[in-house]
């Protein structure tokens, strides 16, 4: 028990020493978001206090929001914890600041200083938080349900304007320039009178950073409502707001119910009509809650499918002709997309499990020696899309990397039944499989007794992924080690290969100096490529590859460094084109990748992103396009 407590204490200490930023995504800036392609946002109950409901939604729609809206009353301090959760998720926090105290006080009380102390403290906390924060006070001020409604007893629209300006002035005085003020009205004034006109609430460009409209399709669920398309909901408000200002515009809240028409068609129509008829709208924040009506995108299978299908065409995607994306609906179809985008034909294919990384990454140099793409299977069957790709390539042979526990004999038999000659490269463990693959690679290339061997950590994928394109291109065998020991299979393979040099990929935390010394005992010429983290290591490998003449920076592959499935085939594809593979965080272009792209911008002819928009989010694509326009 004492030993368990000690181990737990050590783990906690190590965990606490890791900077929070190491686990956090970086959200887009306001400028990048509002000047890029279109984006989506969400309000989801309970988010961002916890992120579980949002991650579930993201898995359903295969995308992630650039903005997370949530609500705070004026009895609460600045919600730093919730804002941090949103920011770490890669989203800008949109805080709807509800002045619920105005239920029993006129809006002029704000201008008269009743909330000054609160507002100054709130502004200072927001400033200290850092990063862009969107704040939406007095939302839907032209609706008679709001306590800050301009024609409520004791209020005037002029009072609302004065209170807005007063709040903005306090934030300016406190230096909270990271807080962007969102002026939000309901798309239709209620009541719809000249006294309650939207224009009466406009405080002027100097007091507004962003503009938003709220509106819902209530269908036929109330005596006062009928089914309305997105355009019928927003056309009038859009015309009025865009005549007032040229400030960036987005939809702050919207959704449709199911009753009275097709919600799926409504969603599809929204995504189609915005760019066609409402070009000033840069983003749409969906109110994903079962409140008053079931507004959620998954209120039916049809509406969920419509949203998932339509949002693919959105997101702040780059317009750069040098940036492309290869992706499929699953890791297996993504590997097929990568293969079909990189190989017109192939006599041989290399097959590996898509459920783990070790065999696939160790198989990269063997694929290179065979001029073969790397395809993935789920372990026991050959997916139809993989079978179709093998046929398209005209392959006559398959080499399986891994034993029957990794890639079952059912896969072997299915491939043989298609007329392919099937071989295996395998060992009892991942280290043994890597050793067998390495021997086969060296034998094919005739490099036994010469050449280069790459050594990477076998229980983590990032460093092996970073070097996979060079391994494919140069046919350098990859051997695997543990962080603090070298398995016997690995050491024997190294003796058998007798290389001229060994290159360790990763820092001493990944592969210890003790392991390095053990390797030197067999091959004295040992070089280490490393960076401060996996992203910096991948950039170091890229720079070294170019300097050594292994690759050119004209073709760049870009993959997420936090997960392996979508990128397993990317190393082979990039290596086949003589390029380099860079790793990035999924929600923000990592600094080492950005630096490498910027340094080689003139030489880059193509950047290929591997994986869908959940693996590498659209904001990364935009960032790449900004560096490589």
mmCIF file of C-alpha atoms in Angstrom, residues 252-603:
data_model
loop_
_atom_site.group_PDB
_atom_site.id
_atom_site.type_symbol
_atom_site.label_atom_id
_atom_site.label_comp_id
_atom_site.label_asym_id
_atom_site.label_seq_id
_atom_site.Cartn_x
_atom_site.Cartn_y
_atom_site.Cartn_z
ATOM 1 C CA UNK A 252 -25.891 34.686 -32.097
ATOM 2 C CA UNK A 253 -28.739 32.226 -31.563
ATOM 3 C CA UNK A 254 -30.805 30.198 -33.961
ATOM 4 C CA UNK A 255 -32.518 26.836 -34.315
ATOM 5 C CA UNK A 256 -35.590 25.222 -35.802
ATOM 6 C CA UNK A 257 -38.225 22.970 -34.312
ATOM 7 C CA UNK A 258 -39.528 19.870 -36.090
ATOM 8 C CA UNK A 259 -43.238 20.770 -36.194
ATOM 9 C CA UNK A 260 -44.780 22.274 -39.341
ATOM 10 C CA UNK A 261 -42.155 21.377 -41.936
ATOM 11 C CA UNK A 262 -38.857 19.617 -42.546
ATOM 12 C CA UNK A 263 -36.200 20.606 -40.011
ATOM 13 C CA UNK A 264 -33.609 18.771 -42.099
ATOM 14 C CA UNK A 265 -34.501 20.893 -45.139
ATOM 15 C CA UNK A 266 -34.418 24.019 -42.931
ATOM 16 C CA UNK A 267 -30.860 23.223 -41.835
ATOM 17 C CA UNK A 268 -29.746 22.494 -45.379
ATOM 18 C CA UNK A 269 -31.358 25.721 -46.534
ATOM 19 C CA UNK A 270 -29.572 27.711 -43.837
ATOM 20 C CA UNK A 271 -26.137 26.543 -44.918
ATOM 21 C CA UNK A 272 -26.988 27.147 -48.570
ATOM 22 C CA UNK A 273 -28.691 30.534 -48.229
ATOM 23 C CA UNK A 274 -26.143 32.286 -46.009
ATOM 24 C CA UNK A 275 -23.320 32.488 -48.574
ATOM 25 C CA UNK A 276 -25.778 33.007 -51.433
ATOM 26 C CA UNK A 277 -28.076 35.655 -49.938
ATOM 27 C CA UNK A 278 -26.559 36.871 -46.659
ATOM 28 C CA UNK A 279 -22.829 37.205 -47.353
ATOM 29 C CA UNK A 280 -22.165 39.438 -44.342
ATOM 30 C CA UNK A 281 -22.995 36.561 -41.970
ATOM 31 C CA UNK A 282 -19.678 34.965 -40.981
ATOM 32 C CA UNK A 283 -20.870 32.388 -38.470
ATOM 33 C CA UNK A 284 -23.914 30.693 -36.960
ATOM 34 C CA UNK A 285 -24.274 29.778 -33.274
ATOM 35 C CA UNK A 286 -26.830 26.990 -32.881
ATOM 36 C CA UNK A 287 -28.935 26.850 -29.712
ATOM 37 C CA UNK A 288 -28.666 23.119 -29.060
ATOM 38 C CA UNK A 289 -31.118 22.672 -26.217
ATOM 39 C CA UNK A 290 -34.486 21.077 -25.535
ATOM 40 C CA UNK A 291 -36.005 24.258 -24.116
ATOM 41 C CA UNK A 292 -39.462 25.595 -25.063
ATOM 42 C CA UNK A 293 -39.065 23.410 -28.164
ATOM 43 C CA UNK A 294 -36.589 20.686 -29.064
ATOM 44 C CA UNK A 295 -34.065 22.826 -30.884
ATOM 45 C CA UNK A 296 -31.251 20.248 -30.849
ATOM 46 C CA UNK A 297 -29.635 19.255 -34.125
ATOM 47 C CA UNK A 298 -30.197 15.599 -33.209
ATOM 48 C CA UNK A 299 -33.909 15.991 -32.457
ATOM 49 C CA UNK A 300 -34.306 13.564 -35.360
ATOM 50 C CA UNK A 301 -31.979 11.374 -37.372
ATOM 51 C CA UNK A 302 -32.814 13.398 -40.495
ATOM 52 C CA UNK A 303 -31.936 16.767 -38.957
ATOM 53 C CA UNK A 304 -28.679 15.391 -37.551
ATOM 54 C CA UNK A 305 -27.726 13.954 -40.935
ATOM 55 C CA UNK A 306 -28.575 17.252 -42.635
ATOM 56 C CA UNK A 307 -26.420 19.276 -40.248
ATOM 57 C CA UNK A 308 -23.490 16.874 -40.506
ATOM 58 C CA UNK A 309 -23.662 16.862 -44.303
ATOM 59 C CA UNK A 310 -24.046 20.622 -44.672
ATOM 60 C CA UNK A 311 -21.393 21.763 -42.214
ATOM 61 C CA UNK A 312 -18.664 20.011 -44.206
ATOM 62 C CA UNK A 313 -18.832 22.854 -46.723
ATOM 63 C CA UNK A 314 -18.403 25.430 -43.975
ATOM 64 C CA UNK A 315 -15.707 26.185 -41.427
ATOM 65 C CA UNK A 316 -12.928 28.760 -41.775
ATOM 66 C CA UNK A 317 -11.291 26.868 -44.628
ATOM 67 C CA UNK A 318 -8.433 28.311 -46.579
ATOM 68 C CA UNK A 319 -8.791 29.543 -50.131
ATOM 69 C CA UNK A 320 -5.139 28.707 -50.819
ATOM 70 C CA UNK A 321 -4.737 26.545 -53.905
ATOM 71 C CA UNK A 322 -1.645 25.051 -52.319
ATOM 72 C CA UNK A 323 -3.575 23.448 -49.438
ATOM 73 C CA UNK A 324 -5.601 20.264 -49.882
ATOM 74 C CA UNK A 325 -7.125 17.706 -47.525
ATOM 75 C CA UNK A 326 -7.333 13.921 -47.836
ATOM 76 C CA UNK A 327 -9.934 12.389 -45.558
ATOM 77 C CA UNK A 328 -12.650 9.781 -45.304
ATOM 78 C CA UNK A 329 -15.481 8.996 -42.949
ATOM 79 C CA UNK A 330 -13.362 6.451 -41.013
ATOM 80 C CA UNK A 331 -9.667 5.778 -40.459
ATOM 81 C CA UNK A 332 -9.894 3.035 -43.079
ATOM 82 C CA UNK A 333 -11.514 5.225 -45.729
ATOM 83 C CA UNK A 334 -9.056 8.005 -44.854
ATOM 84 C CA UNK A 335 -6.156 5.650 -45.591
ATOM 85 C CA UNK A 336 -7.879 4.802 -48.879
ATOM 86 C CA UNK A 337 -8.308 8.510 -49.683
ATOM 87 C CA UNK A 338 -4.613 9.077 -48.985
ATOM 88 C CA UNK A 339 -3.665 6.112 -51.183
ATOM 89 C CA UNK A 340 -5.921 7.134 -54.066
ATOM 90 C CA UNK A 341 -4.672 10.708 -53.826
ATOM 91 C CA UNK A 342 -1.033 9.606 -54.014
ATOM 92 C CA UNK A 343 -0.782 6.379 -56.042
ATOM 93 C CA UNK A 344 -2.098 5.740 -59.538
ATOM 94 C CA UNK A 345 -1.131 2.081 -59.348
ATOM 95 C CA UNK A 346 0.891 -0.305 -57.204
ATOM 96 C CA UNK A 347 2.004 -3.887 -57.650
ATOM 97 C CA UNK A 348 2.093 -4.415 -53.860
ATOM 98 C CA UNK A 349 0.160 -3.044 -50.893
ATOM 99 C CA UNK A 350 1.256 -3.078 -47.258
ATOM 100 C CA UNK A 351 -1.560 -3.936 -44.844
ATOM 101 C CA UNK A 352 -1.547 -3.100 -41.141
ATOM 102 C CA UNK A 353 -3.998 -2.844 -38.269
ATOM 103 C CA UNK A 354 -5.775 0.468 -37.896
ATOM 104 C CA UNK A 355 -6.398 -0.231 -34.221
ATOM 105 C CA UNK A 356 -2.782 0.365 -33.181
ATOM 106 C CA UNK A 357 0.122 2.314 -34.599
ATOM 107 C CA UNK A 358 3.288 0.304 -34.053
ATOM 108 C CA UNK A 359 3.126 -2.155 -36.960
ATOM 109 C CA UNK A 360 1.876 0.432 -39.439
ATOM 110 C CA UNK A 361 4.617 2.922 -38.642
ATOM 111 C CA UNK A 362 7.345 0.266 -38.596
ATOM 112 C CA UNK A 363 6.016 -0.813 -41.983
ATOM 113 C CA UNK A 364 6.603 2.600 -43.617
ATOM 114 C CA UNK A 365 10.132 1.840 -44.900
ATOM 115 C CA UNK A 366 9.050 -1.577 -46.169
ATOM 116 C CA UNK A 367 6.234 0.142 -48.072
ATOM 117 C CA UNK A 368 8.863 2.477 -49.485
ATOM 118 C CA UNK A 369 11.077 -0.401 -50.599
ATOM 119 C CA UNK A 370 8.050 -1.924 -52.330
ATOM 120 C CA UNK A 371 6.762 1.406 -53.760
ATOM 121 C CA UNK A 372 3.534 0.545 -52.000
ATOM 122 C CA UNK A 373 0.776 2.458 -50.227
ATOM 123 C CA UNK A 374 -0.108 1.629 -46.636
ATOM 124 C CA UNK A 375 -3.699 0.479 -46.115
ATOM 125 C CA UNK A 376 -5.443 -0.258 -42.828
ATOM 126 C CA UNK A 377 -7.864 -2.943 -41.723
ATOM 127 C CA UNK A 378 -9.811 -3.305 -38.470
ATOM 128 C CA UNK A 379 -8.052 -6.541 -37.556
ATOM 129 C CA UNK A 380 -10.274 -9.335 -38.810
ATOM 130 C CA UNK A 381 -11.934 -8.142 -42.038
ATOM 131 C CA UNK A 382 -11.123 -6.195 -45.172
ATOM 132 C CA UNK A 383 -13.454 -3.162 -45.421
ATOM 133 C CA UNK A 384 -15.152 -2.819 -48.826
ATOM 134 C CA UNK A 385 -13.421 0.476 -49.566
ATOM 135 C CA UNK A 386 -10.014 -1.122 -48.898
ATOM 136 C CA UNK A 387 -10.830 -4.026 -51.211
ATOM 137 C CA UNK A 388 -11.936 -1.560 -53.889
ATOM 138 C CA UNK A 389 -8.700 0.410 -53.558
ATOM 139 C CA UNK A 390 -6.600 -2.735 -53.916
ATOM 140 C CA UNK A 391 -8.474 -3.471 -57.129
ATOM 141 C CA UNK A 392 -8.030 0.093 -58.407
ATOM 142 C CA UNK A 393 -4.297 -0.069 -57.769
ATOM 143 C CA UNK A 394 -4.032 -3.339 -59.651
ATOM 144 C CA UNK A 395 -2.069 -4.885 -56.782
ATOM 145 C CA UNK A 396 -0.971 -8.499 -57.101
ATOM 146 C CA UNK A 397 0.738 -8.872 -53.736
ATOM 147 C CA UNK A 398 0.049 -7.893 -50.130
ATOM 148 C CA UNK A 399 2.496 -7.762 -47.255
ATOM 149 C CA UNK A 400 0.869 -7.810 -43.841
ATOM 150 C CA UNK A 401 2.816 -5.996 -41.122
ATOM 151 C CA UNK A 402 1.949 -7.764 -37.882
ATOM 152 C CA UNK A 403 0.975 -11.155 -36.585
ATOM 153 C CA UNK A 404 -2.477 -12.792 -36.514
ATOM 154 C CA UNK A 405 -3.397 -11.043 -33.267
ATOM 155 C CA UNK A 406 -2.945 -7.675 -34.991
ATOM 156 C CA UNK A 407 -4.226 -8.595 -38.470
ATOM 157 C CA UNK A 408 -6.245 -11.777 -38.353
ATOM 158 C CA UNK A 409 -5.943 -14.726 -40.652
ATOM 159 C CA UNK A 410 -9.383 -13.821 -41.981
ATOM 160 C CA UNK A 411 -7.772 -10.793 -43.614
ATOM 161 C CA UNK A 412 -4.998 -12.969 -45.045
ATOM 162 C CA UNK A 413 -7.545 -15.405 -46.455
ATOM 163 C CA UNK A 414 -9.749 -12.660 -47.899
ATOM 164 C CA UNK A 415 -6.767 -11.126 -49.684
ATOM 165 C CA UNK A 416 -5.663 -14.505 -51.000
ATOM 166 C CA UNK A 417 -9.191 -15.177 -52.244
ATOM 167 C CA UNK A 418 -8.876 -12.016 -54.341
ATOM 168 C CA UNK A 419 -5.867 -13.548 -56.066
ATOM 169 C CA UNK A 420 -3.137 -11.717 -54.145
ATOM 170 C CA UNK A 421 0.065 -13.353 -53.018
ATOM 171 C CA UNK A 422 0.126 -12.690 -49.273
ATOM 172 C CA UNK A 423 3.177 -12.548 -46.990
ATOM 173 C CA UNK A 424 3.602 -11.579 -43.375
ATOM 174 C CA UNK A 425 6.306 -9.631 -41.587
ATOM 175 C CA UNK A 426 5.829 -10.377 -37.926
ATOM 176 C CA UNK A 427 7.252 -11.063 -34.517
ATOM 177 C CA UNK A 428 5.907 -12.091 -31.142
ATOM 178 C CA UNK A 429 5.650 -8.448 -30.055
ATOM 179 C CA UNK A 430 5.586 -5.058 -31.732
ATOM 180 C CA UNK A 431 9.351 -4.923 -31.197
ATOM 181 C CA UNK A 432 9.751 -8.286 -32.891
ATOM 182 C CA UNK A 433 7.514 -7.269 -35.769
ATOM 183 C CA UNK A 434 9.514 -4.062 -36.280
ATOM 184 C CA UNK A 435 12.705 -6.131 -36.274
ATOM 185 C CA UNK A 436 11.353 -8.537 -38.904
ATOM 186 C CA UNK A 437 10.095 -5.666 -41.069
ATOM 187 C CA UNK A 438 13.490 -3.955 -40.725
ATOM 188 C CA UNK A 439 15.346 -7.089 -41.903
ATOM 189 C CA UNK A 440 13.031 -7.482 -44.917
ATOM 190 C CA UNK A 441 13.493 -3.819 -45.815
ATOM 191 C CA UNK A 442 17.283 -3.976 -45.611
ATOM 192 C CA UNK A 443 17.359 -7.195 -47.627
ATOM 193 C CA UNK A 444 15.219 -5.656 -50.378
ATOM 194 C CA UNK A 445 17.433 -2.581 -50.465
ATOM 195 C CA UNK A 446 20.730 -4.446 -50.091
ATOM 196 C CA UNK A 447 21.760 -2.256 -47.171
ATOM 197 C CA UNK A 448 22.728 -4.921 -44.640
ATOM 198 C CA UNK A 449 26.115 -3.838 -43.271
ATOM 199 C CA UNK A 450 25.637 -0.245 -44.440
ATOM 200 C CA UNK A 451 22.973 2.421 -44.393
ATOM 201 C CA UNK A 452 20.934 4.070 -41.665
ATOM 202 C CA UNK A 453 18.585 2.667 -39.051
ATOM 203 C CA UNK A 454 15.989 4.816 -37.295
ATOM 204 C CA UNK A 455 15.121 4.122 -33.673
ATOM 205 C CA UNK A 456 11.912 5.394 -32.085
ATOM 206 C CA UNK A 457 9.901 4.744 -28.973
ATOM 207 C CA UNK A 458 7.581 1.784 -29.381
ATOM 208 C CA UNK A 459 4.887 2.720 -26.889
ATOM 209 C CA UNK A 460 4.110 6.149 -28.374
ATOM 210 C CA UNK A 461 3.402 7.030 -31.978
ATOM 211 C CA UNK A 462 4.357 10.690 -32.435
ATOM 212 C CA UNK A 463 8.102 10.395 -33.107
ATOM 213 C CA UNK A 464 7.702 7.389 -35.398
ATOM 214 C CA UNK A 465 4.989 9.246 -37.266
ATOM 215 C CA UNK A 466 7.241 12.306 -37.596
ATOM 216 C CA UNK A 467 9.984 10.274 -39.276
ATOM 217 C CA UNK A 468 7.730 7.988 -41.328
ATOM 218 C CA UNK A 469 7.946 10.011 -44.554
ATOM 219 C CA UNK A 470 11.765 9.998 -44.454
ATOM 220 C CA UNK A 471 11.738 6.282 -43.629
ATOM 221 C CA UNK A 472 9.517 5.607 -46.641
ATOM 222 C CA UNK A 473 11.533 7.790 -49.004
ATOM 223 C CA UNK A 474 14.975 6.579 -47.953
ATOM 224 C CA UNK A 475 13.953 2.999 -47.057
ATOM 225 C CA UNK A 476 15.517 3.420 -43.621
ATOM 226 C CA UNK A 477 14.416 0.560 -41.322
ATOM 227 C CA UNK A 478 12.666 1.574 -38.103
ATOM 228 C CA UNK A 479 13.427 -0.276 -34.871
ATOM 229 C CA UNK A 480 11.466 0.228 -31.666
ATOM 230 C CA UNK A 481 12.669 0.532 -28.070
ATOM 231 C CA UNK A 482 11.145 1.193 -24.691
ATOM 232 C CA UNK A 483 11.917 4.519 -22.984
ATOM 233 C CA UNK A 484 14.425 2.927 -20.606
ATOM 234 C CA UNK A 485 15.377 -0.354 -22.244
ATOM 235 C CA UNK A 486 16.029 -1.922 -25.609
ATOM 236 C CA UNK A 487 14.267 -5.256 -26.161
ATOM 237 C CA UNK A 488 16.395 -8.228 -27.121
ATOM 238 C CA UNK A 489 14.629 -8.481 -30.510
ATOM 239 C CA UNK A 490 15.630 -4.913 -31.297
ATOM 240 C CA UNK A 491 19.270 -5.359 -30.285
ATOM 241 C CA UNK A 492 19.602 -8.568 -32.293
ATOM 242 C CA UNK A 493 18.093 -6.894 -35.351
ATOM 243 C CA UNK A 494 20.538 -4.015 -34.967
ATOM 244 C CA UNK A 495 23.434 -6.479 -34.896
ATOM 245 C CA UNK A 496 22.053 -8.258 -37.960
ATOM 246 C CA UNK A 497 21.590 -5.017 -39.892
ATOM 247 C CA UNK A 498 25.037 -3.678 -38.890
ATOM 248 C CA UNK A 499 24.194 -0.120 -40.021
ATOM 249 C CA UNK A 500 26.668 2.644 -40.630
ATOM 250 C CA UNK A 501 24.691 4.934 -38.340
ATOM 251 C CA UNK A 502 21.715 5.020 -36.012
ATOM 252 C CA UNK A 503 19.365 8.005 -35.702
ATOM 253 C CA UNK A 504 17.317 8.235 -32.532
ATOM 254 C CA UNK A 505 14.106 10.228 -32.939
ATOM 255 C CA UNK A 506 12.926 11.861 -29.726
ATOM 256 C CA UNK A 507 14.366 13.445 -26.617
ATOM 257 C CA UNK A 508 15.783 11.739 -23.559
ATOM 258 C CA UNK A 509 12.350 11.584 -21.951
ATOM 259 C CA UNK A 510 11.227 9.419 -24.883
ATOM 260 C CA UNK A 511 14.423 7.363 -25.213
ATOM 261 C CA UNK A 512 16.846 7.576 -22.321
ATOM 262 C CA UNK A 513 20.584 8.146 -22.518
ATOM 263 C CA UNK A 514 20.967 4.648 -21.107
ATOM 264 C CA UNK A 515 19.255 3.193 -24.180
ATOM 265 C CA UNK A 516 21.354 5.462 -26.381
ATOM 266 C CA UNK A 517 24.523 4.107 -24.774
ATOM 267 C CA UNK A 518 23.334 0.556 -25.322
ATOM 268 C CA UNK A 519 22.813 1.302 -29.016
ATOM 269 C CA UNK A 520 26.262 2.895 -29.231
ATOM 270 C CA UNK A 521 27.717 -0.368 -28.017
ATOM 271 C CA UNK A 522 26.550 -1.935 -31.270
ATOM 272 C CA UNK A 523 26.811 1.048 -33.626
ATOM 273 C CA UNK A 524 29.027 3.902 -32.330
ATOM 274 C CA UNK A 525 27.657 6.462 -34.852
ATOM 275 C CA UNK A 526 24.468 7.617 -33.113
ATOM 276 C CA UNK A 527 22.649 10.886 -33.840
ATOM 277 C CA UNK A 528 19.598 12.162 -31.955
ATOM 278 C CA UNK A 529 16.844 14.320 -33.508
ATOM 279 C CA UNK A 530 14.653 15.992 -30.922
ATOM 280 C CA UNK A 531 12.613 19.014 -29.981
ATOM 281 C CA UNK A 532 10.909 20.395 -26.909
ATOM 282 C CA UNK A 533 7.742 18.431 -27.728
ATOM 283 C CA UNK A 534 6.363 16.167 -30.454
ATOM 284 C CA UNK A 535 5.615 19.124 -32.721
ATOM 285 C CA UNK A 536 9.123 20.544 -32.375
ATOM 286 C CA UNK A 537 10.591 17.071 -32.913
ATOM 287 C CA UNK A 538 8.669 16.655 -36.166
ATOM 288 C CA UNK A 539 9.953 20.041 -37.359
ATOM 289 C CA UNK A 540 13.518 19.039 -36.380
ATOM 290 C CA UNK A 541 13.138 15.840 -38.419
ATOM 291 C CA UNK A 542 11.821 17.878 -41.355
ATOM 292 C CA UNK A 543 14.740 20.315 -41.238
ATOM 293 C CA UNK A 544 17.275 17.474 -40.963
ATOM 294 C CA UNK A 545 15.635 15.582 -43.817
ATOM 295 C CA UNK A 546 15.924 18.606 -46.099
ATOM 296 C CA UNK A 547 19.503 19.311 -45.012
ATOM 297 C CA UNK A 548 20.484 15.677 -45.666
ATOM 298 C CA UNK A 549 18.838 15.672 -49.087
ATOM 299 C CA UNK A 550 16.327 13.010 -48.044
ATOM 300 C CA UNK A 551 13.415 15.270 -48.922
ATOM 301 C CA UNK A 552 12.451 18.599 -50.396
ATOM 302 C CA UNK A 553 10.054 21.086 -48.776
ATOM 303 C CA UNK A 554 7.914 21.335 -51.917
ATOM 304 C CA UNK A 555 5.438 18.715 -50.699
ATOM 305 C CA UNK A 556 4.361 19.031 -47.074
ATOM 306 C CA UNK A 557 2.177 16.548 -45.245
ATOM 307 C CA UNK A 558 0.371 17.794 -42.128
ATOM 308 C CA UNK A 559 -1.168 15.491 -39.539
ATOM 309 C CA UNK A 560 -2.532 15.775 -36.011
ATOM 310 C CA UNK A 561 0.071 14.920 -33.403
ATOM 311 C CA UNK A 562 -2.427 13.880 -30.742
ATOM 312 C CA UNK A 563 -3.834 10.793 -32.486
ATOM 313 C CA UNK A 564 -2.511 8.305 -35.025
ATOM 314 C CA UNK A 565 -5.362 6.788 -37.104
ATOM 315 C CA UNK A 566 -5.835 9.389 -39.837
ATOM 316 C CA UNK A 567 -2.127 9.971 -40.332
ATOM 317 C CA UNK A 568 -0.798 6.402 -40.550
ATOM 318 C CA UNK A 569 -0.891 6.405 -44.332
ATOM 319 C CA UNK A 570 0.268 10.012 -44.517
ATOM 320 C CA UNK A 571 3.927 9.204 -44.017
ATOM 321 C CA UNK A 572 3.933 6.804 -46.966
ATOM 322 C CA UNK A 573 2.028 9.265 -49.144
ATOM 323 C CA UNK A 574 4.333 12.164 -48.270
ATOM 324 C CA UNK A 575 7.438 10.032 -48.647
ATOM 325 C CA UNK A 576 6.286 8.833 -52.059
ATOM 326 C CA UNK A 577 6.346 12.459 -53.186
ATOM 327 C CA UNK A 578 9.717 13.187 -51.619
ATOM 328 C CA UNK A 579 8.249 15.577 -49.082
ATOM 329 C CA UNK A 580 8.270 16.048 -45.316
ATOM 330 C CA UNK A 581 5.617 15.331 -42.709
ATOM 331 C CA UNK A 582 4.837 17.885 -39.978
ATOM 332 C CA UNK A 583 2.723 17.375 -36.869
ATOM 333 C CA UNK A 584 0.319 19.929 -35.461
ATOM 334 C CA UNK A 585 -2.120 20.270 -32.604
ATOM 335 C CA UNK A 586 -5.661 19.545 -33.880
ATOM 336 C CA UNK A 587 -7.192 22.962 -33.103
ATOM 337 C CA UNK A 588 -4.306 25.330 -33.813
ATOM 338 C CA UNK A 589 -1.352 25.276 -36.162
ATOM 339 C CA UNK A 590 1.590 24.453 -33.916
ATOM 340 C CA UNK A 591 4.380 27.015 -33.822
ATOM 341 C CA UNK A 592 7.156 24.668 -35.068
ATOM 342 C CA UNK A 593 5.048 23.671 -38.089
ATOM 343 C CA UNK A 594 4.199 27.318 -38.775
ATOM 344 C CA UNK A 595 7.867 28.300 -38.569
ATOM 345 C CA UNK A 596 8.915 25.543 -40.976
ATOM 346 C CA UNK A 597 6.192 26.482 -43.452
ATOM 347 C CA UNK A 598 7.105 30.160 -43.281
ATOM 348 C CA UNK A 599 10.814 29.460 -43.769
ATOM 349 C CA UNK A 600 10.100 27.348 -46.859
ATOM 350 C CA UNK A 601 7.035 29.174 -48.203
ATOM 351 C CA UNK A 602 8.580 29.962 -51.581
ATOM 352 C CA UNK A 603 9.418 26.291 -52.217
#
